[in-house]
Short mmCIF file of C-alpha atoms and ligand atoms in Angstrom, two decimals:
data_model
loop_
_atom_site.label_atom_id
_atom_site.label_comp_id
_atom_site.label_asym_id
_atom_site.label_seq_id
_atom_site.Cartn_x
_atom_site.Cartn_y
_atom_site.Cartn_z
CA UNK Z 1 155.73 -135.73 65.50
CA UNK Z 2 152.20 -135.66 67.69
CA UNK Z 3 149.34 -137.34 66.35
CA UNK Z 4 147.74 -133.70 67.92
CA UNK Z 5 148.15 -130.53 65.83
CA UNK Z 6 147.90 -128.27 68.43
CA UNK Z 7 146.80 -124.79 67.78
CA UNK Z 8 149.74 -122.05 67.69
CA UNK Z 9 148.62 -120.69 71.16
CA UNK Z 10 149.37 -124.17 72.61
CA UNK Z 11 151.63 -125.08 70.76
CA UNK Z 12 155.06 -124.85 73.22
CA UNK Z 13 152.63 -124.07 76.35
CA UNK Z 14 154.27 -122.13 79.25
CA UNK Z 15 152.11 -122.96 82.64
CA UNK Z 16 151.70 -120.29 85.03
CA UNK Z 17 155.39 -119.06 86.55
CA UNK Z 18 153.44 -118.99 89.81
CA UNK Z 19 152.38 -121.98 89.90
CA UNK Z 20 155.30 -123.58 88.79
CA UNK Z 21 156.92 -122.60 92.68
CA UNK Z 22 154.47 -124.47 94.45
CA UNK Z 23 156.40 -127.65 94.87
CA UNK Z 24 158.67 -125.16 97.34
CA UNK Z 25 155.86 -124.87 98.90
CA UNK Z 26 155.63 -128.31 100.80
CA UNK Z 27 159.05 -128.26 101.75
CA UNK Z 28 158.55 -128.69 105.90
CA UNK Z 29 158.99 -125.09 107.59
CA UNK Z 30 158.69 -123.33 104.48
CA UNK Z 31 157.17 -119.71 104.84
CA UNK Z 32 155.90 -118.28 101.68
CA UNK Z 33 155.45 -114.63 100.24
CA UNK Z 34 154.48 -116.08 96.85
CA UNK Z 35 151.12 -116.51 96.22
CA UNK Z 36 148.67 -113.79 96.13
CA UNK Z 37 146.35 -116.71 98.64
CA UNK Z 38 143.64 -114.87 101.34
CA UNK Z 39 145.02 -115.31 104.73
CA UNK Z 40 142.44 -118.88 105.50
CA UNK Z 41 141.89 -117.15 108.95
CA UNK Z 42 140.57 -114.48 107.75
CA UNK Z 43 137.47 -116.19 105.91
CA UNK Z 44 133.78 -116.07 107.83
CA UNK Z 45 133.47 -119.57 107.81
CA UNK Z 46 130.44 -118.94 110.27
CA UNK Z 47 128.82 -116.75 107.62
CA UNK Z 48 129.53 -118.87 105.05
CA UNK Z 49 127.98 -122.05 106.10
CA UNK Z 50 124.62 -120.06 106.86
CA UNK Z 51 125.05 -118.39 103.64
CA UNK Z 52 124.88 -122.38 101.81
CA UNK Z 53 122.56 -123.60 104.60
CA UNK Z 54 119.82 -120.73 102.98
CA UNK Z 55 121.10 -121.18 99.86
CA UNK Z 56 119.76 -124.32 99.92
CA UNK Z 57 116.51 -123.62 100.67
CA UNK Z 58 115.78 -121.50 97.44
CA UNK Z 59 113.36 -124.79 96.55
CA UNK Z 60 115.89 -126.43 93.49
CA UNK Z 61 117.13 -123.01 92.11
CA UNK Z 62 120.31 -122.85 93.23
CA UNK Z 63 120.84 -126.66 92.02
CA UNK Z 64 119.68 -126.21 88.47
CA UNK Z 65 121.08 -124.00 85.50
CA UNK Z 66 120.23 -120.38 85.71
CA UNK Z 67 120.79 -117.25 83.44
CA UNK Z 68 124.41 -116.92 81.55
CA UNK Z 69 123.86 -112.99 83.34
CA UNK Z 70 123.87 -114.78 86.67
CA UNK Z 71 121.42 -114.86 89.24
CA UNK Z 72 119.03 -111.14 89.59
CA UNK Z 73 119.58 -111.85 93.76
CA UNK Z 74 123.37 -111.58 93.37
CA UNK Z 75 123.28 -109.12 90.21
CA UNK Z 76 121.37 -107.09 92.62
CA UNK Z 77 123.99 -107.44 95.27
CA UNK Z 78 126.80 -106.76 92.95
CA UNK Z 79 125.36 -103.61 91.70
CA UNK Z 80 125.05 -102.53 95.13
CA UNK Z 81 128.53 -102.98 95.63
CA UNK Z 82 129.43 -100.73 92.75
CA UNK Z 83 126.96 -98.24 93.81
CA UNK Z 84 128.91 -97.89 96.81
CA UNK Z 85 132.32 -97.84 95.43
CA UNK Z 86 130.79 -94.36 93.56
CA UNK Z 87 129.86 -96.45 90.21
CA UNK Z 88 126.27 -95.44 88.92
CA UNK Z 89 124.64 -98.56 87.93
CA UNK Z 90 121.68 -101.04 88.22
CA UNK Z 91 121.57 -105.16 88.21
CA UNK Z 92 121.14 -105.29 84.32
CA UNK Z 93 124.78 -103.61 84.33
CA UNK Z 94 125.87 -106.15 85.61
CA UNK Z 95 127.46 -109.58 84.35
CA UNK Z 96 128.24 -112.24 87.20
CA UNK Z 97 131.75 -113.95 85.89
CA UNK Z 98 133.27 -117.39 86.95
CA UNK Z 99 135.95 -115.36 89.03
CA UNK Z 100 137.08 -112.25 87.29
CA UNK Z 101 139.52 -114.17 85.33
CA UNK Z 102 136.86 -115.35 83.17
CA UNK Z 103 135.70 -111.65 82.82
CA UNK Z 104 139.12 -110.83 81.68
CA UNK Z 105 138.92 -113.91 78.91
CA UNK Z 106 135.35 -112.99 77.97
CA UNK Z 107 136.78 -109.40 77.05
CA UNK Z 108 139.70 -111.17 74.95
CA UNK Z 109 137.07 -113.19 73.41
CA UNK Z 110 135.02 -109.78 72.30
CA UNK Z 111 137.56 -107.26 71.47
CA UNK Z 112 140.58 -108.86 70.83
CA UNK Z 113 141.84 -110.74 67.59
CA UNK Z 114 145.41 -112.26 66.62
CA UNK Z 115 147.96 -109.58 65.86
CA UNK Z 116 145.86 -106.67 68.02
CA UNK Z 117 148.05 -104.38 70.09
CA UNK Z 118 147.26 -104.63 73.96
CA UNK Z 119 149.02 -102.12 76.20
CA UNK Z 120 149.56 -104.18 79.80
CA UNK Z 121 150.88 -102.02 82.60
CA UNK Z 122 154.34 -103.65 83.51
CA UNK Z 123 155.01 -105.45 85.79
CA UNK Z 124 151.64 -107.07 84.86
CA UNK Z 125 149.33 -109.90 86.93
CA UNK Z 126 150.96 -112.80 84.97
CA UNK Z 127 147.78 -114.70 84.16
CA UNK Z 128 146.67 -111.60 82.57
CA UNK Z 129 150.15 -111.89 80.43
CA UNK Z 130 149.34 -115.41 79.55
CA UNK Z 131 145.75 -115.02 78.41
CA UNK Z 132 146.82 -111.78 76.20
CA UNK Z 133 149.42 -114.46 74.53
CA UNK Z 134 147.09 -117.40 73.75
CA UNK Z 135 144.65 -114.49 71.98
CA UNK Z 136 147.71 -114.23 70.30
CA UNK Z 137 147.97 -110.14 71.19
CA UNK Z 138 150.86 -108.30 70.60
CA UNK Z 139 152.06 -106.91 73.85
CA UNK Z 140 153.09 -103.27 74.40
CA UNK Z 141 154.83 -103.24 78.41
CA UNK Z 142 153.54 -99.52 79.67
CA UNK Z 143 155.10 -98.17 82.67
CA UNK Z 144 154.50 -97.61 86.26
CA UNK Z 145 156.05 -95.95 89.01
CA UNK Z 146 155.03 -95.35 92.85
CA UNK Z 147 151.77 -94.20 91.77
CA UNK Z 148 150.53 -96.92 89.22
CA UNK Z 149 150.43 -96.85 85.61
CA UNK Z 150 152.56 -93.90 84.47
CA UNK Z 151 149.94 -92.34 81.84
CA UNK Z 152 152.29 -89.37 80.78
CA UNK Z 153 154.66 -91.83 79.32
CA UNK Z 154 151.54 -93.80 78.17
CA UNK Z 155 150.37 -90.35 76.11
CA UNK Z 156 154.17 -90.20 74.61
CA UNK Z 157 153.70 -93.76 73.92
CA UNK Z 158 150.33 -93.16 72.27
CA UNK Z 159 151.45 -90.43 70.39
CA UNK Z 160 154.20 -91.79 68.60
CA UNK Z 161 152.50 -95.09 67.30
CA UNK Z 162 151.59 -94.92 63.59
CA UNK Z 163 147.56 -95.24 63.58
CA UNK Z 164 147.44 -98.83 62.48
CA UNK Z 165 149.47 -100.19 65.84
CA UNK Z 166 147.33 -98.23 68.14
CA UNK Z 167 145.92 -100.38 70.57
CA UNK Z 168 142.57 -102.07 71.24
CA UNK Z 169 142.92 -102.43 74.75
CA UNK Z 170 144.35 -101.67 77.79
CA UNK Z 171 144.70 -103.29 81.05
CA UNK Z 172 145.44 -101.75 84.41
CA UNK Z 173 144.82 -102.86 88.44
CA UNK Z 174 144.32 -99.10 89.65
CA UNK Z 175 144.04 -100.36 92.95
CA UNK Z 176 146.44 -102.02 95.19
CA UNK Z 177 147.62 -103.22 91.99
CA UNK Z 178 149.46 -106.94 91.61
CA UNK Z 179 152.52 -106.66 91.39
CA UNK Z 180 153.33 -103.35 92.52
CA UNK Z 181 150.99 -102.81 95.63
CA UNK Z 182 150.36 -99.07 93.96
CA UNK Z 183 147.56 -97.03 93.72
CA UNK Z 184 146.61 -94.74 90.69
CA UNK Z 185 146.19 -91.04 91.52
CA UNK Z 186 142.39 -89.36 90.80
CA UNK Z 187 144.18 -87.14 88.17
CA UNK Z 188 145.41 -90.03 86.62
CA UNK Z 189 142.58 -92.23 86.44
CA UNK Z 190 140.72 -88.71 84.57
CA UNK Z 191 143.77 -88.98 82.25
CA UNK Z 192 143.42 -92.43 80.95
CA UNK Z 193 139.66 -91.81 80.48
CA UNK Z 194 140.51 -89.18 78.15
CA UNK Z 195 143.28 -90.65 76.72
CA UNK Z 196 140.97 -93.74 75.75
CA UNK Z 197 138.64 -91.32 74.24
CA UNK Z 198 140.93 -90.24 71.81
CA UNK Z 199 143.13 -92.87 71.05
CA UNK Z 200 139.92 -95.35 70.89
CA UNK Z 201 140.80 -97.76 73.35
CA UNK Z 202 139.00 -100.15 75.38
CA UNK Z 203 140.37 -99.42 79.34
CA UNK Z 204 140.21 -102.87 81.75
CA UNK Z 205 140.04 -102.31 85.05
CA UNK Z 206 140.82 -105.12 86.96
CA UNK Z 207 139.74 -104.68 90.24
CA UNK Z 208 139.68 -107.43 92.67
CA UNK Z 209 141.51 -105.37 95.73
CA UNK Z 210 140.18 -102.07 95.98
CA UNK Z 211 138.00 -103.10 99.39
CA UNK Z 212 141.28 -104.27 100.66
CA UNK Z 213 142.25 -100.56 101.65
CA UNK Z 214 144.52 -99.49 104.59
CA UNK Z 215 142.97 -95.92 105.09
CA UNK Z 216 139.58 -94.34 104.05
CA UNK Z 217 141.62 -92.74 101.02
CA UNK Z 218 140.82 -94.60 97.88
CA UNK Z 219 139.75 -92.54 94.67
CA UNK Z 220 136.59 -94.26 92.83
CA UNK Z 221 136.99 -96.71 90.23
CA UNK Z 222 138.65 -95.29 86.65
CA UNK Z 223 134.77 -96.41 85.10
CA UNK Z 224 133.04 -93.79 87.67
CA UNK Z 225 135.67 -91.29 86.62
CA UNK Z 226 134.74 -91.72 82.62
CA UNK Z 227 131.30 -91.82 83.94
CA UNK Z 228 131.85 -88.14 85.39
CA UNK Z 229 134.06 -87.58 82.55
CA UNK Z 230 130.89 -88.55 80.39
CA UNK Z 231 128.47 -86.15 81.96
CA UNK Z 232 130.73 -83.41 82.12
CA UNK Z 233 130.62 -83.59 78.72
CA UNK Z 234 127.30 -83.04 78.34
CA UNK Z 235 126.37 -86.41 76.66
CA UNK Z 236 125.54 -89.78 77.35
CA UNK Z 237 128.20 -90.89 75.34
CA UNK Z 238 129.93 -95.46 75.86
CA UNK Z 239 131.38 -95.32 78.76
CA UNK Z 240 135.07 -96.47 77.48
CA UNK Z 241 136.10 -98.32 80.73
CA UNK Z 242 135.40 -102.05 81.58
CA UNK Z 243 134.89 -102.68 85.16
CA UNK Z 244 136.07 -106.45 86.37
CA UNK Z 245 135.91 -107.31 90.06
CA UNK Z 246 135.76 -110.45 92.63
CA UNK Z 247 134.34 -111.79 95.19
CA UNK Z 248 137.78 -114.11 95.61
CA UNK Z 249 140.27 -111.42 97.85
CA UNK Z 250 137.25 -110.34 100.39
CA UNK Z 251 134.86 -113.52 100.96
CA UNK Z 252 136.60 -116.44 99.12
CA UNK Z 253 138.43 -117.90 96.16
CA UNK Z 254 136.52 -121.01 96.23
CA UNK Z 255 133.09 -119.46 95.41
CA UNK Z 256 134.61 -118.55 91.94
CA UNK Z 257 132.24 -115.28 92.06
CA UNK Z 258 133.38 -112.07 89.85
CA UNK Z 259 131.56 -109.87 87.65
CA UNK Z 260 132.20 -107.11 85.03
CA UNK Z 261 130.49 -103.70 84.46
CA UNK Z 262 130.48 -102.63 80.87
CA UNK Z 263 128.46 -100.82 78.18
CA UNK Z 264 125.69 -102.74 77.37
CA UNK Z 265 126.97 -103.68 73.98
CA UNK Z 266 129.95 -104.99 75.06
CA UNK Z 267 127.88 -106.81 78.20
CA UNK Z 268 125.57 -108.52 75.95
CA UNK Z 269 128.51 -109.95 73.67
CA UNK Z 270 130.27 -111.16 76.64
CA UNK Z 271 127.26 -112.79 77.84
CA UNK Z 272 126.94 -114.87 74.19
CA UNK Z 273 130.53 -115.35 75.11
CA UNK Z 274 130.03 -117.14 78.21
CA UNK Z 275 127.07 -119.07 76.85
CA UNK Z 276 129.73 -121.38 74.64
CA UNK Z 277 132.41 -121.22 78.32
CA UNK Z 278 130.17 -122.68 81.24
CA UNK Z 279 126.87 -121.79 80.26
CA UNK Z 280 126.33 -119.85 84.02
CA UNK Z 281 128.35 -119.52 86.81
CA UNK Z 282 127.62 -122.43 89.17
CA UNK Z 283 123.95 -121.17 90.42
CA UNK Z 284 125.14 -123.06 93.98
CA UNK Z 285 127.66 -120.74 94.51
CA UNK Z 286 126.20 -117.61 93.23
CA UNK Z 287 123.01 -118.71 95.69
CA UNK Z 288 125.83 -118.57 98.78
CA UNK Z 289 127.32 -115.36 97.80
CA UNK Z 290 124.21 -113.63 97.37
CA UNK Z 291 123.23 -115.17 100.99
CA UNK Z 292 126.01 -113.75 102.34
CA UNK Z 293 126.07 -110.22 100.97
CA UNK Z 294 122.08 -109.77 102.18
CA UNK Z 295 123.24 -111.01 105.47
CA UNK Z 296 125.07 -107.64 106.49
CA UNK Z 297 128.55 -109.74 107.38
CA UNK Z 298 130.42 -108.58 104.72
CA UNK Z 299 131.37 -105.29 105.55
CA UNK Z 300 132.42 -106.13 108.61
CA UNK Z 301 134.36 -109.55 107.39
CA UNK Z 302 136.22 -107.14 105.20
CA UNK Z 303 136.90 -104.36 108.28
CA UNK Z 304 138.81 -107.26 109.72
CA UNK Z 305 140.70 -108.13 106.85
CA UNK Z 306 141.81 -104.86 106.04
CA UNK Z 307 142.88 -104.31 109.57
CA UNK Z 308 145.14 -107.87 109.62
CA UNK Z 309 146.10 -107.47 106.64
CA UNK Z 310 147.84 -103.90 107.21
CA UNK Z 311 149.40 -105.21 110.20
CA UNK Z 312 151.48 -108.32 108.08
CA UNK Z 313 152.18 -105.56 105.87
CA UNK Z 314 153.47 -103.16 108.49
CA UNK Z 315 155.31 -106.49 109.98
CA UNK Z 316 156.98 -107.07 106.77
CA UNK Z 317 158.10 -103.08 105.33
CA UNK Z 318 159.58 -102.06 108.69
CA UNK Z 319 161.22 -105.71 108.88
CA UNK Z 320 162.52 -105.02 105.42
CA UNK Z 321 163.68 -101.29 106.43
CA UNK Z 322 165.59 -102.93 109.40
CA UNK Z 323 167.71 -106.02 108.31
CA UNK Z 324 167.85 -105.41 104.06
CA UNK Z 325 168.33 -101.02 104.63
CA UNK Z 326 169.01 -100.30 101.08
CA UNK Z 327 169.72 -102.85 99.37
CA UNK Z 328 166.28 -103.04 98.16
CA UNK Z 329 163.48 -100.33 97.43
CA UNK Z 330 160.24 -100.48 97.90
CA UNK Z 331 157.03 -98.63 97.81
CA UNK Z 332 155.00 -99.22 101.28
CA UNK Z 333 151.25 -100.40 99.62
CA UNK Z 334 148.31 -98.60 100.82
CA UNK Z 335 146.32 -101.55 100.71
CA UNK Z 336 145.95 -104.65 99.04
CA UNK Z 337 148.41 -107.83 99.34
CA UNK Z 338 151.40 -106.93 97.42
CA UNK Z 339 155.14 -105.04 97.73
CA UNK Z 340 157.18 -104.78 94.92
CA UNK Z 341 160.75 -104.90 95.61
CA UNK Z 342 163.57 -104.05 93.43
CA UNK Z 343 167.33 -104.67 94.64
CA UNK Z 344 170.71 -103.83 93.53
CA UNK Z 345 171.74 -105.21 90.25
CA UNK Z 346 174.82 -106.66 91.75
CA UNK Z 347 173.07 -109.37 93.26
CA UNK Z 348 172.73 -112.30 91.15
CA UNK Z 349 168.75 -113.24 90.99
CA UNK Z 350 169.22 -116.63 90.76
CA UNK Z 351 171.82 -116.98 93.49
CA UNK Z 352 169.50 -114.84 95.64
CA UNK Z 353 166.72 -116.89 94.85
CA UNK Z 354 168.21 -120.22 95.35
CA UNK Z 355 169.84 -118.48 98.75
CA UNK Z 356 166.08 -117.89 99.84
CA UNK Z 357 164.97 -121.36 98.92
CA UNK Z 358 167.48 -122.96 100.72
CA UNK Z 359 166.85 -120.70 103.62
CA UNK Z 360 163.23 -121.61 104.06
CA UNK Z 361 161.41 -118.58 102.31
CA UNK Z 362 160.20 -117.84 99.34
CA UNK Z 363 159.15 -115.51 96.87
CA UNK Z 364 157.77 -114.55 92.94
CA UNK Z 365 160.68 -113.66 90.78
CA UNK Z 366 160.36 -110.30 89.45
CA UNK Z 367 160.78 -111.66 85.75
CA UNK Z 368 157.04 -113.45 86.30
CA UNK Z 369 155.38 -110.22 85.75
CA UNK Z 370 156.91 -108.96 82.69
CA UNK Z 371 156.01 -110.60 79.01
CA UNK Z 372 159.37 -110.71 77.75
CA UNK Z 373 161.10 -111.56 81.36
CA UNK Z 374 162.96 -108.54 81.28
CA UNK Z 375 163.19 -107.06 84.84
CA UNK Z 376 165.65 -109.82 86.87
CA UNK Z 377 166.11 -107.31 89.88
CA UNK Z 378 162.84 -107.50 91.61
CA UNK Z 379 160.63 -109.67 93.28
CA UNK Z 380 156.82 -109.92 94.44
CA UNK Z 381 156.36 -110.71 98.33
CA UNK Z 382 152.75 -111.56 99.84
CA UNK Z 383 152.21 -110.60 103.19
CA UNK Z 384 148.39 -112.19 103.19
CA UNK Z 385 148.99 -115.74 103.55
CA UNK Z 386 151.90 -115.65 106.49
CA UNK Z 387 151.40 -113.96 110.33
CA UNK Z 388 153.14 -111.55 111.52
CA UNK Z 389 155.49 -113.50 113.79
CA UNK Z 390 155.66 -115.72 110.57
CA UNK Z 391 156.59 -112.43 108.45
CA UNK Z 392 159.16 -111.61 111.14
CA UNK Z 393 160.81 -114.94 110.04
CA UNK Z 394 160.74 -114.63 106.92
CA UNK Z 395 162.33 -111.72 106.82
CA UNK Z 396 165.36 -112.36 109.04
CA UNK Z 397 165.68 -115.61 106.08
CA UNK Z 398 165.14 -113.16 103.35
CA UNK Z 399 167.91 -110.89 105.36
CA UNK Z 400 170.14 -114.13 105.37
CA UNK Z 401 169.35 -114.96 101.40
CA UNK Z 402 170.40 -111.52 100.22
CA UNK Z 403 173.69 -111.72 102.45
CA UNK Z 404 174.62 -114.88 101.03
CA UNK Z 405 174.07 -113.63 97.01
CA UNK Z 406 176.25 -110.49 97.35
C1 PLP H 1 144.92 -108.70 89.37
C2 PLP H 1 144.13 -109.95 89.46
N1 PLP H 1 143.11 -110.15 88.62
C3 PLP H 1 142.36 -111.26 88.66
C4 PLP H 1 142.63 -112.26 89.56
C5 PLP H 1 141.78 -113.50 89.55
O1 PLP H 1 140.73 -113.34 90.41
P1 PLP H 1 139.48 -114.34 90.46
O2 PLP H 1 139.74 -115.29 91.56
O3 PLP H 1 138.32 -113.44 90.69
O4 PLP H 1 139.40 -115.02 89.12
C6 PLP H 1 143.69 -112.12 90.46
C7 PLP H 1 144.02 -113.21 91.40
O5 PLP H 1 145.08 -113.30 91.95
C8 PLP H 1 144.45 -110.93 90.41
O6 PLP H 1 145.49 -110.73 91.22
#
C-alpha cells in the first residue's frame, strides 16, 4: 500500500505507447518510421536564430510574463494564418497554446466531465486517447476510411444513441490526419458541421498538418465550413467547431507554439483555464515565432518542406508497392507525415514486429491508435524523420520483416 492515494486517472498510469519504442531507437543503424519527428534538416535554423536575436531586443518583454491570451504580435500573426487558410477571424479570436496539445487539454478542462461521451475518430493520435482517459471520458471509436472520418456511419451512430449518451465532443485531424495520412472530403467536413448542430456537439479540429500539403488541393478548415454553414443560414449563430493548430510540424517543436480558434465563450474559459496551467506560454518563445512569421521566411520554409517531404513519401509508397505487393494496403497521403498500413491477418503482429526490430527498422504498432487496442493488423510508418535513400532501406528491412513473420 502507497503512502500516495493517487487519483483514479493515475492510478495504474499507461505512458505514451510511442514513447515507450524509443529505447529501439538508439540501437546503432536503426532507421525509424515511428515518430511523427520534423525531418531536423528541414528547420530554418538561419531564420530562427534572427528570429531570437530580434526577439531579444523587444527591451525585457519577451523575458517577463505576458498575457495568458499570448502575445497581440503573434496573436496577430496567428490570425493571419487562419485568414489565409479561408478562416474569418481577428487576433482577439485567437488563443496562443503551449503546443496544441495544451489546446486540446484546455478543451477537456472546459467541456468535458467524468463519465461524458467523446466520439474519437479511430485510429486516433494516441495522446489525444490518453488525455480523453485521464478526464475520465467515455470513448466512442468512430470510423474512417480513405477519406477521413466516415460521417455517414457517424450519423447512424448518432442516431441510434439514446439522448442521454450523446456526446459532448468530438475530435477529428481533417487534414493529413495522424494515423491515417487521410484527408476529409469538402462534403464531409459540411456534414459534420451540421451534424454537430443537431446532435449538440462540440467538433475539435486538430490541425497541426494542413500546411504540410502535397498539391494545391486542400478544402478549408471544418470551422470555415460551419462558418459558411453559419451565414448561409442567415444568422450569426456559435460557431460549433474548435479550431487547434501548431507551429510544431512547419517551424519547430521546440518553440512549443499552438493556438486554438473558438467562440468567444469557450475562448475566454480556456483562457481562465490556462491561467491555473502555465500562466502564458513562454513570452521568449512566442517573441521568436512572431519574429519569424513577420520576417516573410515562412512560407517559403514550408514550400521546402512540403516538397521533401512528398518525395520520402513517394520513396516509401512505391518502395512499399514494389517489395511488400499486397500483402499490405495502403492509402498514398496527400500530404502530411503519415501512411497507414494494414496487412494480412495471417501475419502474426508481434512476430512481424519483433522481425522488424531485429532487422534494423521500426515502426508504431497499429494497436497504439485505438483506445481499446483492438486493430493488431496495422501499423503507422513516418516518412519525415528518415531520407529517401534511408526510406529505401528501410523498406527492403521492412520487406525482409514481413517475409520472416509469414
Ligand atoms: C494530431 C496531433 N495533434 C497534436 C499534436 C501535438 O502538437 P504540438 O507539438 O503542437 O503540441 C501532434 C503531434 O504529434 C499531433 O500529431
Amino acid at each position: 500500500m502507497s503512502f500516495f492515494r493517487f487519483t483514479p486517472a493515475f492510478a495504474n498510469p499507461q505512458g505514451s505507447p510511442i514513447r515507450e519504442l524509443f529505447p529501439y531507437l538508439s540501437r546503432p543503424g536503426m532507421i525509424s518510421l515511428a515518430g511523427g519527428y520534423p525531418s531536423p534538416s528541414l528547420f530554418d535554423q538561419e531564420g530562427l536564430a534572427t528570429a531570437a536575436a530580434q526577439a531579444m531586443t523587444t527591451g525585457a518583454t519577451a523575458l517577463q510574463y505576458g498575457a495568458t491570451e499570448g502575445s497581440p504580435a503573434l496573436r496577430e500573426q496567428l490570425a493571419a494564418q487562419c485568414q489565409a487558410r479561408g478562416i474569418r477571424c481577428a487576433a482577439s479570436d485567437v488563443l496562443v497554446t503551449t503546443g496544441s496539445q495544451q489546446g486540446f487539454d484546455l478543451l477537456l478542462r472546459v467541456l468535458v466531465q467524468p463519465g461524458d461521451v467523446v466520439c474519437v475518430e479511430t485510429p486516433a493520435y494516441p495522446a489525444t486517447i490518453a488525455a480523453l482517459r485521464q478526464a475520465g471520458a467515455r470513448i466512442l471509436s468512430t470510423p474512417v476510411d480513405g477519406d477521413g472520418l466516415n460521417v455517414d456511419a457517424l450519423q447512424v451512430l448518432l442516431e441510434e444513441l439514446p439522448a442521454h449518451e450523446r456526446p459532448r465532443l468530438l475530435y477529428t485531424v481533417p487534414n493529413f490526419s495522424n494515423p491515417c495520412g487521410t484527408l476529409l472530403t469538402q462534403d464531409r467536413r459540411t456534414k459534420l458541421v451540421q451534424l454537430a448542430l443537431q446532435y449538440g456537439f462540440v467538433v475539435v479540429e486538430d490541425d497541426p498538418y494542413g500546411e504540410l500539403a502535397f498539391t494545391d488541393q486542400r478544402p478549408a478548415p471544418v470551422y470555415a465550413a460551419a462558418q459558411a454553414w453559419l451565414q448561409a443560414q442567415g444568422g450569426e449563430g456559435e460557431n460549433p467547431v474548435v479550431y487547434l493548430s501548431s507551429l510544431s510540424k512547419t517551424v519547430a517543436p521546440g518553440l512549443r507554439v499552438g493556438w486554438m480558434v473558438a467562440d468567444p465563450a469557450v475562448l475566454r474559459r480556456c483562457t481562465v483555464a490556462k491561467q491555473t496551467n502555465d500562466l502564458c506560454t513562454s513570452p521568449l518563445a512566442q517573441a521568436v515565432a512572431a519574429s519569424y512569421l513577420q520576417s516573410g521566411r515562412y512560407a517559403q520554409a514550408v514550400a521546402a518542406a512540403c516538397a521533401e517531404y512528398r518525395r520520402r513519401m513517394q520513396a516509401l509508397t512505391n518502395g512499399m508497392k514494389a517489395k511488400l505487393g499486397n500483402l499490405v494496403q495502403f492509402v498514398q497521403p496527400a500530404g502530411g507525415m503519415f501512411v497507414w498500413l494494414t496487412f494480412d491477418k495471417g501475419i502474426d503482429p508481434q512476430k512481424l514486429f519483433d522481425a522488424a526490430v531485429a532487422a534494423n527498422v521500426i515502426f508504431v504498432p497499429g494497436k497504439a491508435f485505438y483506445a481499446d487496442n483492438a486493430d493488431l493488423h496495422s501499423m503507422r510508418l513516418s516518412f519525415a524523420a528518415p531520407d529517401v535513400v534511408q526510406i529505401e532501406q528501410a523498406v527492403e528491412r521492412l520487406a525482409q520483416a514481413f517475409a520472416q513473420a509469414r
